[in-house]
Each structure stands twice: as C-alpha cells, then as structure tokens.
PDB file of C-alpha atoms in Angstrom:
ATOM      1  CA  UNK A  23     -35.610  28.611  40.568  1.00 71.00           C
ATOM      2  CA  UNK A  24     -35.356  32.372  40.538  1.00 75.00           C
ATOM      3  CA  UNK A  25     -32.091  34.135  39.776  1.00 77.00           C
ATOM      4  CA  UNK A  26     -30.939  37.556  41.070  1.00 77.00           C
ATOM      5  CA  UNK A  27     -32.640  40.418  39.312  1.00 75.00           C
ATOM      6  CA  UNK A  28     -35.716  38.373  38.532  1.00 74.00           C
ATOM      7  CA  UNK A  29     -34.167  36.592  35.562  1.00 74.00           C
ATOM      8  CA  UNK A  30     -35.676  33.208  34.746  1.00 77.00           C
ATOM      9  CA  UNK A  31     -33.100  32.092  32.153  1.00 79.00           C
ATOM     10  CA  UNK A  32     -30.273  29.921  33.419  1.00 78.00           C
ATOM     11  CA  UNK A  33     -26.932  31.932  33.356  1.00 74.00           C
ATOM     12  CA  UNK A  34     -24.167  30.684  31.054  1.00 74.00           C
ATOM     13  CA  UNK A  35     -21.764  28.629  33.111  1.00 76.00           C
ATOM     14  CA  UNK A  36     -18.523  29.817  31.550  1.00 77.00           C
ATOM     15  CA  UNK A  37     -15.495  31.576  33.016  1.00 80.00           C
ATOM     16  CA  UNK A  38     -14.421  33.547  29.903  1.00 80.00           C
ATOM     17  CA  UNK A  39     -15.998  34.407  26.568  1.00 82.00           C
ATOM     18  CA  UNK A  40     -14.181  33.339  23.377  1.00 85.00           C
ATOM     19  CA  UNK A  41     -11.768  35.956  22.085  1.00 86.00           C
ATOM     20  CA  UNK A  42     -12.507  37.861  18.892  1.00 87.00           C
ATOM     21  CA  UNK A  43     -10.250  37.700  15.802  1.00 88.00           C
ATOM     22  CA  UNK A  44      -7.105  39.741  16.420  1.00 87.00           C
ATOM     23  CA  UNK A  45      -7.171  39.021  20.163  1.00 88.00           C
ATOM     24  CA  UNK A  46      -4.990  36.611  22.103  1.00 89.00           C
ATOM     25  CA  UNK A  47      -5.852  34.686  25.219  1.00 87.00           C
ATOM     26  CA  UNK A  48      -4.027  35.684  28.380  1.00 86.00           C
ATOM     27  CA  UNK A  49      -4.535  32.977  31.014  1.00 83.00           C
ATOM     28  CA  UNK A  50      -5.571  34.087  34.508  1.00 80.00           C
ATOM     29  CA  UNK A  51      -2.938  33.104  37.044  1.00 79.00           C
ATOM     30  CA  UNK A  52      -4.092  30.199  39.152  1.00 75.00           C
ATOM     31  CA  UNK A  53      -7.216  29.599  37.056  1.00 77.00           C
ATOM     32  CA  UNK A  54      -6.032  27.829  33.895  1.00 73.00           C
ATOM     33  CA  UNK A  55      -9.524  27.535  32.425  1.00 81.00           C
ATOM     34  CA  UNK A  56     -10.092  31.320  32.503  1.00 86.00           C
ATOM     35  CA  UNK A  57      -8.450  34.009  30.419  1.00 86.00           C
ATOM     36  CA  UNK A  58      -8.507  37.653  29.416  1.00 86.00           C
ATOM     37  CA  UNK A  59      -8.611  38.772  25.803  1.00 88.00           C
ATOM     38  CA  UNK A  60      -5.808  41.160  24.804  1.00 89.00           C
ATOM     39  CA  UNK A  61      -5.856  43.033  21.478  1.00 89.00           C
ATOM     40  CA  UNK A  62      -2.921  42.647  19.116  1.00 89.00           C
ATOM     41  CA  UNK A  63      -2.229  46.351  18.607  1.00 88.00           C
ATOM     42  CA  UNK A  64       0.211  48.435  16.619  1.00 89.00           C
ATOM     43  CA  UNK A  65       2.066  46.390  14.011  1.00 92.00           C
ATOM     44  CA  UNK A  66       1.231  43.081  15.723  1.00 93.00           C
ATOM     45  CA  UNK A  67      -0.930  40.286  14.336  1.00 92.00           C
ATOM     46  CA  UNK A  68      -2.464  37.202  15.943  1.00 91.00           C
ATOM     47  CA  UNK A  69       0.007  34.372  15.308  1.00 89.00           C
ATOM     48  CA  UNK A  70      -1.939  31.773  17.312  1.00 88.00           C
ATOM     49  CA  UNK A  71      -4.446  31.570  20.157  1.00 87.00           C
ATOM     50  CA  UNK A  72      -2.021  32.822  22.795  1.00 87.00           C
ATOM     51  CA  UNK A  73       0.546  34.856  20.831  1.00 90.00           C
ATOM     52  CA  UNK A  74       0.795  38.200  19.023  1.00 91.00           C
ATOM     53  CA  UNK A  75       3.796  38.742  16.744  1.00 92.00           C
ATOM     54  CA  UNK A  76       5.191  41.767  14.912  1.00 93.00           C
ATOM     55  CA  UNK A  77       4.755  41.992  11.159  1.00 92.00           C
ATOM     56  CA  UNK A  78       7.907  42.174   9.061  1.00 92.00           C
ATOM     57  CA  UNK A  79       9.368  45.648   8.447  1.00 90.00           C
ATOM     58  CA  UNK A  80       7.721  45.901   5.005  1.00 91.00           C
ATOM     59  CA  UNK A  81       4.310  44.683   6.175  1.00 93.00           C
ATOM     60  CA  UNK A  82       1.481  45.985   8.330  1.00 94.00           C
ATOM     61  CA  UNK A  83      -1.441  44.113   9.989  1.00 93.00           C
ATOM     62  CA  UNK A  84      -4.767  43.762   8.212  1.00 91.00           C
ATOM     63  CA  UNK A  85      -7.938  45.319   9.563  1.00 88.00           C
ATOM     64  CA  UNK A  86      -8.667  42.655  12.225  1.00 89.00           C
ATOM     65  CA  UNK A  87      -4.971  41.919  12.980  1.00 90.00           C
ATOM     66  CA  UNK A  88      -5.228  38.264  11.929  1.00 90.00           C
ATOM     67  CA  UNK A  89      -2.421  38.563   9.369  1.00 91.00           C
ATOM     68  CA  UNK A  90      -0.090  40.989   7.589  1.00 93.00           C
ATOM     69  CA  UNK A  91      -0.343  42.851   4.283  1.00 93.00           C
ATOM     70  CA  UNK A  92       2.214  44.845   2.250  1.00 94.00           C
ATOM     71  CA  UNK A  93       2.810  48.509   3.131  1.00 93.00           C
ATOM     72  CA  UNK A  94       1.881  50.771   0.155  1.00 93.00           C
ATOM     73  CA  UNK A  95       4.817  52.269  -1.757  1.00 92.00           C
ATOM     74  CA  UNK A  96       4.706  56.014  -2.515  1.00 90.00           C
ATOM     75  CA  UNK A  97       6.885  58.395  -4.505  1.00 88.00           C
ATOM     76  CA  UNK A  98       6.698  61.974  -5.662  1.00 85.00           C
ATOM     77  CA  UNK A  99       4.133  62.063  -8.489  1.00 88.00           C
ATOM     78  CA  UNK A 100       4.312  64.460 -11.428  1.00 89.00           C
ATOM     79  CA  UNK A 101       0.738  65.558 -10.648  1.00 88.00           C
ATOM     80  CA  UNK A 102       1.627  66.585  -7.081  1.00 86.00           C
ATOM     81  CA  UNK A 103       1.745  70.349  -6.359  1.00 86.00           C
ATOM     82  CA  UNK A 104       5.217  69.713  -4.916  1.00 85.00           C
ATOM     83  CA  UNK A 105       6.251  68.663  -8.435  1.00 90.00           C
ATOM     84  CA  UNK A 106       4.089  70.878 -10.670  1.00 92.00           C
ATOM     85  CA  UNK A 107       5.332  74.176  -9.211  1.00 92.00           C
ATOM     86  CA  UNK A 108       9.078  73.356  -9.439  1.00 92.00           C
ATOM     87  CA  UNK A 109       8.618  71.976 -12.971  1.00 94.00           C
ATOM     88  CA  UNK A 110       6.831  75.164 -14.036  1.00 95.00           C
ATOM     89  CA  UNK A 111       9.603  77.337 -12.572  1.00 95.00           C
ATOM     90  CA  UNK A 112      12.273  75.102 -14.138  1.00 95.00           C
ATOM     91  CA  UNK A 113      10.675  75.401 -17.582  1.00 96.00           C
ATOM     92  CA  UNK A 114      10.601  79.185 -17.243  1.00 96.00           C
ATOM     93  CA  UNK A 115      14.248  79.170 -16.165  1.00 95.00           C
ATOM     94  CA  UNK A 116      15.299  76.942 -19.076  1.00 96.00           C
ATOM     95  CA  UNK A 117      13.464  79.162 -21.572  1.00 97.00           C
ATOM     96  CA  UNK A 118      15.083  82.282 -20.075  1.00 96.00           C
ATOM     97  CA  UNK A 119      18.515  80.639 -20.192  1.00 96.00           C
ATOM     98  CA  UNK A 120      18.072  79.564 -23.822  1.00 96.00           C
ATOM     99  CA  UNK A 121      16.914  83.092 -24.691  1.00 96.00           C
ATOM    100  CA  UNK A 122      20.128  84.530 -23.228  1.00 94.00           C
ATOM    101  CA  UNK A 123      22.228  81.914 -25.043  1.00 94.00           C
ATOM    102  CA  UNK A 124      20.567  82.741 -28.378  1.00 94.00           C
ATOM    103  CA  UNK A 125      21.079  86.465 -27.712  1.00 93.00           C
ATOM    104  CA  UNK A 126      24.757  85.928 -26.919  1.00 92.00           C
ATOM    105  CA  UNK A 127      25.248  83.852 -30.062  1.00 92.00           C
ATOM    106  CA  UNK A 128      23.481  86.441 -32.200  1.00 92.00           C
ATOM    107  CA  UNK A 129      25.592  89.321 -30.844  1.00 90.00           C
ATOM    108  CA  UNK A 130      28.676  87.205 -30.233  1.00 88.00           C
ATOM    109  CA  UNK A 131      31.113  89.671 -31.837  1.00 87.00           C
ATOM    110  CA  UNK A 132      29.726  92.873 -30.334  1.00 88.00           C
ATOM    111  CA  UNK A 133      31.841  94.803 -27.803  1.00 86.00           C
ATOM    112  CA  UNK A 134      29.422  94.309 -24.899  1.00 83.00           C
ATOM    113  CA  UNK A 135      29.401  90.513 -25.299  1.00 83.00           C
ATOM    114  CA  UNK A 136      33.183  90.415 -25.685  1.00 82.00           C
ATOM    115  CA  UNK A 137      33.610  92.575 -22.605  1.00 77.00           C
ATOM    116  CA  UNK A 138      31.463  90.248 -20.522  1.00 78.00           C
ATOM    117  CA  UNK A 139      33.848  87.368 -21.145  1.00 80.00           C
ATOM    118  CA  UNK A 140      32.117  85.197 -23.690  1.00 85.00           C
ATOM    119  CA  UNK A 141      33.806  81.954 -22.740  1.00 88.00           C
ATOM    120  CA  UNK A 142      32.998  82.118 -19.030  1.00 89.00           C
ATOM    121  CA  UNK A 143      29.519  83.452 -19.811  1.00 90.00           C
ATOM    122  CA  UNK A 144      28.752  80.342 -21.859  1.00 93.00           C
ATOM    123  CA  UNK A 145      30.106  78.143 -19.077  1.00 93.00           C
ATOM    124  CA  UNK A 146      27.943  79.996 -16.549  1.00 93.00           C
ATOM    125  CA  UNK A 147      24.855  79.618 -18.745  1.00 94.00           C
ATOM    126  CA  UNK A 148      25.565  75.892 -19.045  1.00 94.00           C
ATOM    127  CA  UNK A 149      25.662  75.597 -15.262  1.00 94.00           C
ATOM    128  CA  UNK A 150      22.413  77.527 -14.892  1.00 94.00           C
ATOM    129  CA  UNK A 151      20.755  75.299 -17.501  1.00 95.00           C
ATOM    130  CA  UNK A 152      21.870  72.155 -15.644  1.00 94.00           C
ATOM    131  CA  UNK A 153      20.532  73.532 -12.355  1.00 92.00           C
ATOM    132  CA  UNK A 154      17.079  73.938 -13.889  1.00 94.00           C
ATOM    133  CA  UNK A 155      17.233  70.629 -15.783  1.00 94.00           C
ATOM    134  CA  UNK A 156      18.125  68.708 -12.601  1.00 93.00           C
ATOM    135  CA  UNK A 157      14.588  69.437 -11.379  1.00 92.00           C
ATOM    136  CA  UNK A 158      13.259  66.783 -13.743  1.00 94.00           C
ATOM    137  CA  UNK A 159      15.740  64.212 -12.425  1.00 91.00           C
ATOM    138  CA  UNK A 160      14.683  64.923  -8.840  1.00 89.00           C
ATOM    139  CA  UNK A 161      11.007  64.256  -9.663  1.00 90.00           C
ATOM    140  CA  UNK A 162      11.496  61.216 -11.930  1.00 90.00           C
ATOM    141  CA  UNK A 163      10.817  57.737 -10.541  1.00 90.00           C
ATOM    142  CA  UNK A 164      14.006  56.588  -8.773  1.00 91.00           C
ATOM    143  CA  UNK A 165      15.965  53.716 -10.303  1.00 91.00           C
ATOM    144  CA  UNK A 166      19.665  52.966 -10.701  1.00 91.00           C
ATOM    145  CA  UNK A 167      20.021  55.214 -13.762  1.00 91.00           C
ATOM    146  CA  UNK A 168      18.072  58.147 -12.327  1.00 92.00           C
ATOM    147  CA  UNK A 169      19.890  57.908  -8.990  1.00 90.00           C
ATOM    148  CA  UNK A 170      23.264  57.899 -10.762  1.00 91.00           C
ATOM    149  CA  UNK A 171      22.322  60.959 -12.807  1.00 92.00           C
ATOM    150  CA  UNK A 172      21.141  62.720  -9.638  1.00 89.00           C
ATOM    151  CA  UNK A 173      24.526  62.186  -8.017  1.00 88.00           C
ATOM    152  CA  UNK A 174      26.318  63.583 -11.050  1.00 90.00           C
ATOM    153  CA  UNK A 175      24.170  66.566 -11.960  1.00 90.00           C
ATOM    154  CA  UNK A 176      22.767  67.680  -8.599  1.00 85.00           C
ATOM    155  CA  UNK A 177      26.024  69.327  -7.579  1.00 87.00           C
ATOM    156  CA  UNK A 178      27.559  69.681 -11.041  1.00 91.00           C
ATOM    157  CA  UNK A 179      25.280  72.487 -12.247  1.00 90.00           C
ATOM    158  CA  UNK A 180      26.002  74.596  -9.178  1.00 89.00           C
ATOM    159  CA  UNK A 181      29.717  73.791  -9.285  1.00 92.00           C
ATOM    160  CA  UNK A 182      29.907  74.961 -12.912  1.00 93.00           C
ATOM    161  CA  UNK A 183      28.023  78.158 -12.089  1.00 91.00           C
ATOM    162  CA  UNK A 184      30.011  79.027  -8.977  1.00 90.00           C
ATOM    163  CA  UNK A 185      33.326  78.034 -10.579  1.00 92.00           C
ATOM    164  CA  UNK A 186      32.673  80.448 -13.461  1.00 91.00           C
ATOM    165  CA  UNK A 187      31.650  83.246 -11.086  1.00 88.00           C
ATOM    166  CA  UNK A 188      34.628  82.587  -8.818  1.00 89.00           C
ATOM    167  CA  UNK A 189      36.998  82.746 -11.773  1.00 89.00           C
ATOM    168  CA  UNK A 190      35.411  86.030 -12.890  1.00 85.00           C
ATOM    169  CA  UNK A 191      35.608  87.690  -9.478  1.00 83.00           C
ATOM    170  CA  UNK A 192      39.123  86.387  -8.889  1.00 83.00           C
ATOM    171  CA  UNK A 193      40.208  87.824 -12.244  1.00 82.00           C
ATOM    172  CA  UNK A 194      38.695  91.223 -11.423  1.00 78.00           C
ATOM    173  CA  UNK A 195      40.315  91.216  -7.969  1.00 78.00           C
ATOM    174  CA  UNK A 196      43.762  90.326  -9.341  1.00 80.00           C
ATOM    175  CA  UNK A 197      43.558  92.944 -12.085  1.00 76.00           C
ATOM    176  CA  UNK A 198      42.861  95.793  -9.654  1.00 73.00           C
ATOM    177  CA  UNK A 199      45.279  94.514  -7.005  1.00 72.00           C
ATOM    178  CA  UNK A 200      48.019  94.285  -9.622  1.00 69.00           C
ATOM    179  CA  UNK A 201      47.123  97.783 -10.863  1.00 62.00           C
ATOM    180  CA  UNK A 202      47.903  99.194  -7.429  1.00 65.00           C
ATOM    181  CA  UNK A 203      51.448  97.871  -7.577  1.00 68.00           C
ATOM    182  CA  UNK A 204      52.413  97.734 -11.253  1.00 66.00           C
ATOM    183  CA  UNK A 205      51.219  98.687 -14.725  1.00 61.00           C
ATOM    184  CA  UNK A 206      51.831  95.139 -15.988  1.00 64.00           C
ATOM    185  CA  UNK A 207      48.862  92.812 -16.305  1.00 64.00           C
ATOM    186  CA  UNK A 208      48.556  89.850 -13.889  1.00 69.00           C
ATOM    187  CA  UNK A 209      49.105  86.324 -15.106  1.00 73.00           C
ATOM    188  CA  UNK A 210      46.359  83.913 -16.244  1.00 67.00           C
ATOM    189  CA  UNK A 211      43.716  86.446 -17.247  1.00 72.00           C
ATOM    190  CA  UNK A 212      43.381  85.370 -20.871  1.00 80.00           C
ATOM    191  CA  UNK A 213      40.180  83.566 -21.931  1.00 80.00           C
ATOM    192  CA  UNK A 214      42.038  80.270 -22.337  1.00 86.00           C
ATOM    193  CA  UNK A 215      43.561  80.565 -18.856  1.00 88.00           C
ATOM    194  CA  UNK A 216      40.179  81.398 -17.372  1.00 87.00           C
ATOM    195  CA  UNK A 217      38.640  78.292 -18.948  1.00 90.00           C
ATOM    196  CA  UNK A 218      41.476  76.107 -17.636  1.00 91.00           C
ATOM    197  CA  UNK A 219      40.988  77.470 -14.097  1.00 91.00           C
ATOM    198  CA  UNK A 220      37.225  77.013 -14.309  1.00 92.00           C
ATOM    199  CA  UNK A 221      37.382  73.425 -15.572  1.00 94.00           C
ATOM    200  CA  UNK A 222      40.007  72.607 -12.957  1.00 93.00           C
ATOM    201  CA  UNK A 223      37.581  73.727 -10.248  1.00 93.00           C
ATOM    202  CA  UNK A 224      34.756  71.743 -11.859  1.00 93.00           C
ATOM    203  CA  UNK A 225      36.927  68.605 -12.109  1.00 93.00           C
ATOM    204  CA  UNK A 226      37.207  68.488  -8.301  1.00 92.00           C
ATOM    205  CA  UNK A 227      33.434  68.023  -8.095  1.00 91.00           C
ATOM    206  CA  UNK A 228      33.506  65.276 -10.736  1.00 91.00           C
ATOM    207  CA  UNK A 229      36.403  63.550  -8.984  1.00 91.00           C
ATOM    208  CA  UNK A 230      34.475  63.515  -5.713  1.00 88.00           C
ATOM    209  CA  UNK A 231      31.438  61.997  -7.428  1.00 89.00           C
ATOM    210  CA  UNK A 232      33.600  59.303  -9.079  1.00 90.00           C
ATOM    211  CA  UNK A 233      35.089  58.374  -5.702  1.00 88.00           C
ATOM    212  CA  UNK A 234      31.575  58.228  -4.244  1.00 84.00           C
ATOM    213  CA  UNK A 235      30.469  55.858  -7.011  1.00 87.00           C
ATOM    214  CA  UNK A 236      33.442  53.627  -6.271  1.00 87.00           C
ATOM    215  CA  UNK A 237      32.862  53.542  -2.521  1.00 85.00           C
ATOM    216  CA  UNK A 238      29.060  53.345  -2.601  1.00 83.00           C
ATOM    217  CA  UNK A 239      27.394  52.395  -5.928  1.00 86.00           C
ATOM    218  CA  UNK A 240      24.117  54.125  -6.631  1.00 86.00           C
ATOM    219  CA  UNK A 241      20.814  52.308  -6.131  1.00 89.00           C
ATOM    220  CA  UNK A 242      17.126  52.929  -5.473  1.00 90.00           C
ATOM    221  CA  UNK A 243      15.685  51.774  -2.149  1.00 89.00           C
ATOM    222  CA  UNK A 244      12.321  51.625  -0.393  1.00 90.00           C
ATOM    223  CA  UNK A 245      12.496  53.398   2.973  1.00 87.00           C
ATOM    224  CA  UNK A 246       9.983  52.018   5.479  1.00 89.00           C
ATOM    225  CA  UNK A 247      11.346  54.042   8.416  1.00 84.00           C
ATOM    226  CA  UNK A 248      10.521  57.681   7.603  1.00 79.00           C
ATOM    227  CA  UNK A 249       6.789  57.034   7.211  1.00 82.00           C
ATOM    228  CA  UNK A 250       6.377  54.302   9.846  1.00 85.00           C
ATOM    229  CA  UNK A 251       3.599  56.036  11.780  1.00 87.00           C
ATOM    230  CA  UNK A 252       2.066  54.933  15.078  1.00 87.00           C
ATOM    231  CA  UNK A 253      -1.124  54.043  13.230  1.00 88.00           C
ATOM    232  CA  UNK A 254      -0.305  51.217  10.777  1.00 90.00           C
ATOM    233  CA  UNK A 255      -3.070  52.370   8.414  1.00 89.00           C
ATOM    234  CA  UNK A 256      -0.998  55.466   7.565  1.00 89.00           C
ATOM    235  CA  UNK A 257       2.334  53.643   7.168  1.00 90.00           C
ATOM    236  CA  UNK A 258       4.013  54.091   3.799  1.00 90.00           C
ATOM    237  CA  UNK A 259       7.197  52.942   2.124  1.00 91.00           C
ATOM    238  CA  UNK A 260       9.018  55.731   0.272  1.00 89.00           C
ATOM    239  CA  UNK A 261      10.756  54.856  -3.000  1.00 90.00           C
ATOM    240  CA  UNK A 262      13.888  56.993  -3.157  1.00 88.00           C
ATOM    241  CA  UNK A 263      17.569  57.032  -4.018  1.00 88.00           C
ATOM    242  CA  UNK A 264      20.065  55.895  -1.405  1.00 85.00           C
ATOM    243  CA  UNK A 265      21.366  59.429  -0.835  1.00 80.00           C
ATOM    244  CA  UNK A 266      21.230  60.274   2.846  1.00 73.00           C
ATOM    245  CA  UNK A 267      20.759  63.820   4.065  1.00 71.00           C
ATOM    246  CA  UNK A 268      24.389  63.953   5.187  1.00 71.00           C
ATOM    247  CA  UNK A 269      25.602  62.620   1.819  1.00 75.00           C
ATOM    248  CA  UNK A 270      23.517  65.220   0.031  1.00 76.00           C
ATOM    249  CA  UNK A 271      24.982  68.054   2.071  1.00 75.00           C
ATOM    250  CA  UNK A 272      28.496  66.670   1.445  1.00 75.00           C
ATOM    251  CA  UNK A 273      27.682  66.480  -2.273  1.00 77.00           C
ATOM    252  CA  UNK A 274      26.680  70.134  -2.258  1.00 81.00           C
ATOM    253  CA  UNK A 275      29.450  71.087   0.156  1.00 84.00           C
ATOM    254  CA  UNK A 276      31.984  71.791  -2.580  1.00 88.00           C
ATOM    255  CA  UNK A 277      29.499  74.098  -4.311  1.00 87.00           C
ATOM    256  CA  UNK A 278      29.009  75.868  -0.988  1.00 87.00           C
ATOM    257  CA  UNK A 279      32.776  76.270  -0.649  1.00 89.00           C
ATOM    258  CA  UNK A 280      32.995  77.814  -4.121  1.00 90.00           C
ATOM    259  CA  UNK A 281      30.043  80.062  -3.283  1.00 88.00           C
ATOM    260  CA  UNK A 282      31.599  81.320  -0.033  1.00 88.00           C
ATOM    261  CA  UNK A 283      34.966  81.929  -1.718  1.00 89.00           C
ATOM    262  CA  UNK A 284      33.260  83.776  -4.564  1.00 86.00           C
ATOM    263  CA  UNK A 285      31.356  85.889  -2.030  1.00 86.00           C
ATOM    264  CA  UNK A 286      34.614  86.829  -0.312  1.00 86.00           C
ATOM    265  CA  UNK A 287      36.089  88.003  -3.618  1.00 83.00           C
ATOM    266  CA  UNK A 288      32.845  89.810  -4.428  1.00 81.00           C
ATOM    267  CA  UNK A 289      33.181  91.744  -1.169  1.00 82.00           C
ATOM    268  CA  UNK A 290      36.810  92.570  -1.944  1.00 80.00           C
ATOM    269  CA  UNK A 291      35.918  93.891  -5.402  1.00 76.00           C
ATOM    270  CA  UNK A 292      32.895  95.917  -4.321  1.00 71.00           C
ATOM    271  CA  UNK A 293      34.893  99.157  -4.560  1.00 69.00           C
ATOM    272  CA  UNK A 294      35.935  98.877  -8.208  1.00 68.00           C
ATOM    273  CA  UNK A 295      35.147 101.840 -10.499  1.00 65.00           C
ATOM    274  CA  UNK A 296      31.571 102.205 -11.726  1.00 56.00           C
ATOM    275  CA  UNK A 297      32.676 101.789 -15.333  1.00 54.00           C
ATOM    276  CA  UNK A 298      33.766  98.258 -14.484  1.00 60.00           C
ATOM    277  CA  UNK A 299      30.218  97.299 -13.570  1.00 63.00           C
ATOM    278  CA  UNK A 300      30.504  93.507 -13.633  1.00 70.00           C
ATOM    279  CA  UNK A 301      31.657  93.103 -10.037  1.00 69.00           C
ATOM    280  CA  UNK A 302      28.633  94.632  -8.310  1.00 74.00           C
ATOM    281  CA  UNK A 303      25.977  92.422 -10.003  1.00 80.00           C
ATOM    282  CA  UNK A 304      28.106  89.386  -9.141  1.00 78.00           C
ATOM    283  CA  UNK A 305      28.350  90.599  -5.560  1.00 78.00           C
ATOM    284  CA  UNK A 306      24.593  91.104  -5.328  1.00 83.00           C
ATOM    285  CA  UNK A 307      24.086  87.620  -6.773  1.00 82.00           C
ATOM    286  CA  UNK A 308      26.372  86.023  -4.211  1.00 82.00           C
ATOM    287  CA  UNK A 309      24.825  87.871  -1.264  1.00 85.00           C
ATOM    288  CA  UNK A 310      21.330  86.693  -2.215  1.00 87.00           C
ATOM    289  CA  UNK A 311      22.640  83.184  -2.923  1.00 85.00           C
ATOM    290  CA  UNK A 312      24.099  82.970   0.585  1.00 84.00           C
ATOM    291  CA  UNK A 313      20.712  83.932   2.036  1.00 87.00           C
ATOM    292  CA  UNK A 314      18.955  81.286  -0.072  1.00 85.00           C
ATOM    293  CA  UNK A 315      21.418  78.606   1.064  1.00 81.00           C
ATOM    294  CA  UNK A 316      21.052  79.603   4.712  1.00 83.00           C
ATOM    295  CA  UNK A 317      17.305  79.133   4.308  1.00 81.00           C
ATOM    296  CA  UNK A 318      17.634  75.889   2.322  1.00 76.00           C
ATOM    297  CA  UNK A 319      19.516  73.850   4.919  1.00 74.00           C
ATOM    298  CA  UNK A 320      17.059  74.205   7.867  1.00 76.00           C
ATOM    299  CA  UNK A 321      14.062  73.826   5.526  1.00 75.00           C
ATOM    300  CA  UNK A 322      15.527  70.645   4.020  1.00 70.00           C
ATOM    301  CA  UNK A 323      16.217  69.007   7.365  1.00 68.00           C
ATOM    302  CA  UNK A 324      12.935  70.321   8.793  1.00 69.00           C
ATOM    303  CA  UNK A 325      10.992  68.353   6.167  1.00 63.00           C
ATOM    304  CA  UNK A 326      12.784  65.094   6.880  1.00 57.00           C
ATOM    305  CA  UNK A 327       9.491  63.397   7.817  1.00 52.00           C
ATOM    306  CA  UNK A 328       7.621  64.641   4.754  1.00 54.00           C
ATOM    307  CA  UNK A 329       6.578  62.122   2.099  1.00 50.00           C
ATOM    308  CA  UNK A 330       7.077  64.736  -0.627  1.00 50.00           C
ATOM    309  CA  UNK A 331      10.626  65.527   0.495  1.00 52.00           C
TER     310      UNK A 331
END
C-alpha cells in the first residue's frame, strides 16, 4: 500500500500526541479521546494531567512548570552602590560634625561660640549627627530591633535639627519685633528657656512614635508584591521593615512642619542688621532644605518598584 506523498511507512494511528511536562490536556469537545496541550504559564504549575494551578504567593514555578520553588529573598547589600555611596557621604558628614563639636568644645568660652548660642548649637549638632548615623540603620538587615530603631531615629534627627533652628529663628524674630515696640527684652530668650522650648518640640515627635509603637508594633516582613514581575524567573521577595510609604511620610511630616515654620520665620528675619549675621545663613539653609524636600518626595515615590529602594 502506498500512502500520500510516497511514504511507505504506516502512519501513527493516534488522535493526539502525549503532552510534555508542564502542559495540561484540554479535551476536544465531542471527541473525548483527543486533546490539545496547553502550557501552564505565568505562576502556574501542572497539578495533574488536566489541571494547572497557581503557586503560593511566596513560590514560583520551576523551569518546566511541574512544581513550585521558593522565590529568592533580596535586601539592600552593603556592597551595593546604592549603599556604598550613602555610607561614604555619611562617614564624611559624621567626621565633619565631630570636627565642629571638638572645635566648639575647645573654644567653648570664646565670645563667638557664646554668641552663637552654645546650648542650641550642641543640640543642632546632635541632630545632624543622628541624621548621618541613621544611614547605617537604613542599610542594615531588617529585623525587629533594626526596624524599631528606624522608626525612632529616622525622624528624630531631623526633628532635633529643625526644632533647634526653629527656636533660634523664633528667638531672633521676637527680639527684633519686641525692639520695635519696647526697649525691654522679650520673654523666654535665656539659654534654659530655649532648651525647654526645643525639647518640648522634640517630645512631640517622640510621643508620636510611642503612639505608633502602641498601635502597630514594629516588625520585619518579606514583600512578595513589589517585585512580582510578569516573568516568574525575575520575581523576588524583598526583606524590609513594615513601614509603608504613607507611614514614612507621616513619620517625617512633623519634621516637615517644623521645617516650613522655620522657613517662615527665616523669611521674616531676613531684614535684620548685618551685624546680627545668624539669621541669613539659617534662611539660606531653610530655602535649600525646602528644595531638597520637594525633590525627595517625588523621587521616593517614583522608585517604589525599585529593589534597592
């Protein structure tokens, strides 16, 4: 017998070929002995001959989609450029801050140091130091302790810095406003009063953090959503603290409020005499700080899908 095309071998008498691993059989309607082979794609795996099922949220299919395997866990590594550069800048900032502290201590009784307001200057330097030191907490491997320290110190350093600057600018503003109306000095301008005002402002930040701890205790989590890509091979779980973007902005919100208030006072005191030269550097600092914050917020939310965030 001759077959079409001149073939002499007897054709295989079969309706459908066996499906490959990772494929399910889809029966042809009306012909129960025939089927099509459908691939288990995406995050699906072959559960049985006729069924594909989704892997659990923390798993992804293996290479031939016959089973599931764990999704790799990633975190920000110390060797990453996203960590090395901030650490280098933070070390420079800490060294510069310590240099200023040592200089202040050495010349603590000189007129220029006294005129700058030694007490508030030390408070301000403490806040600057904490801002730089928080960099190391942000890069460290998240756990309950690290996440708790992040909540405390992330906003505390900036609150201390802005509270000290706000107290300074407010003092300058009240002195010159009082001078327009009377020769008597305004109230609460002594160093002790300034420290009380500053620590009162700082305590609001600490109170908010304490309430946050009570409402939502700190913990480290593995986020499988941010890096759940269309291709399962690139899926990653991100080890991070349970601080949402909104919570982070609320945590820094009080610092932003202090910063804006300080900027307002800096604008009001921009016309003080040149001999009283402390107001203008503070004003310049606050103007540039506002620009940095305006840039920070869109950049932070714009990198919400970045592993290194």
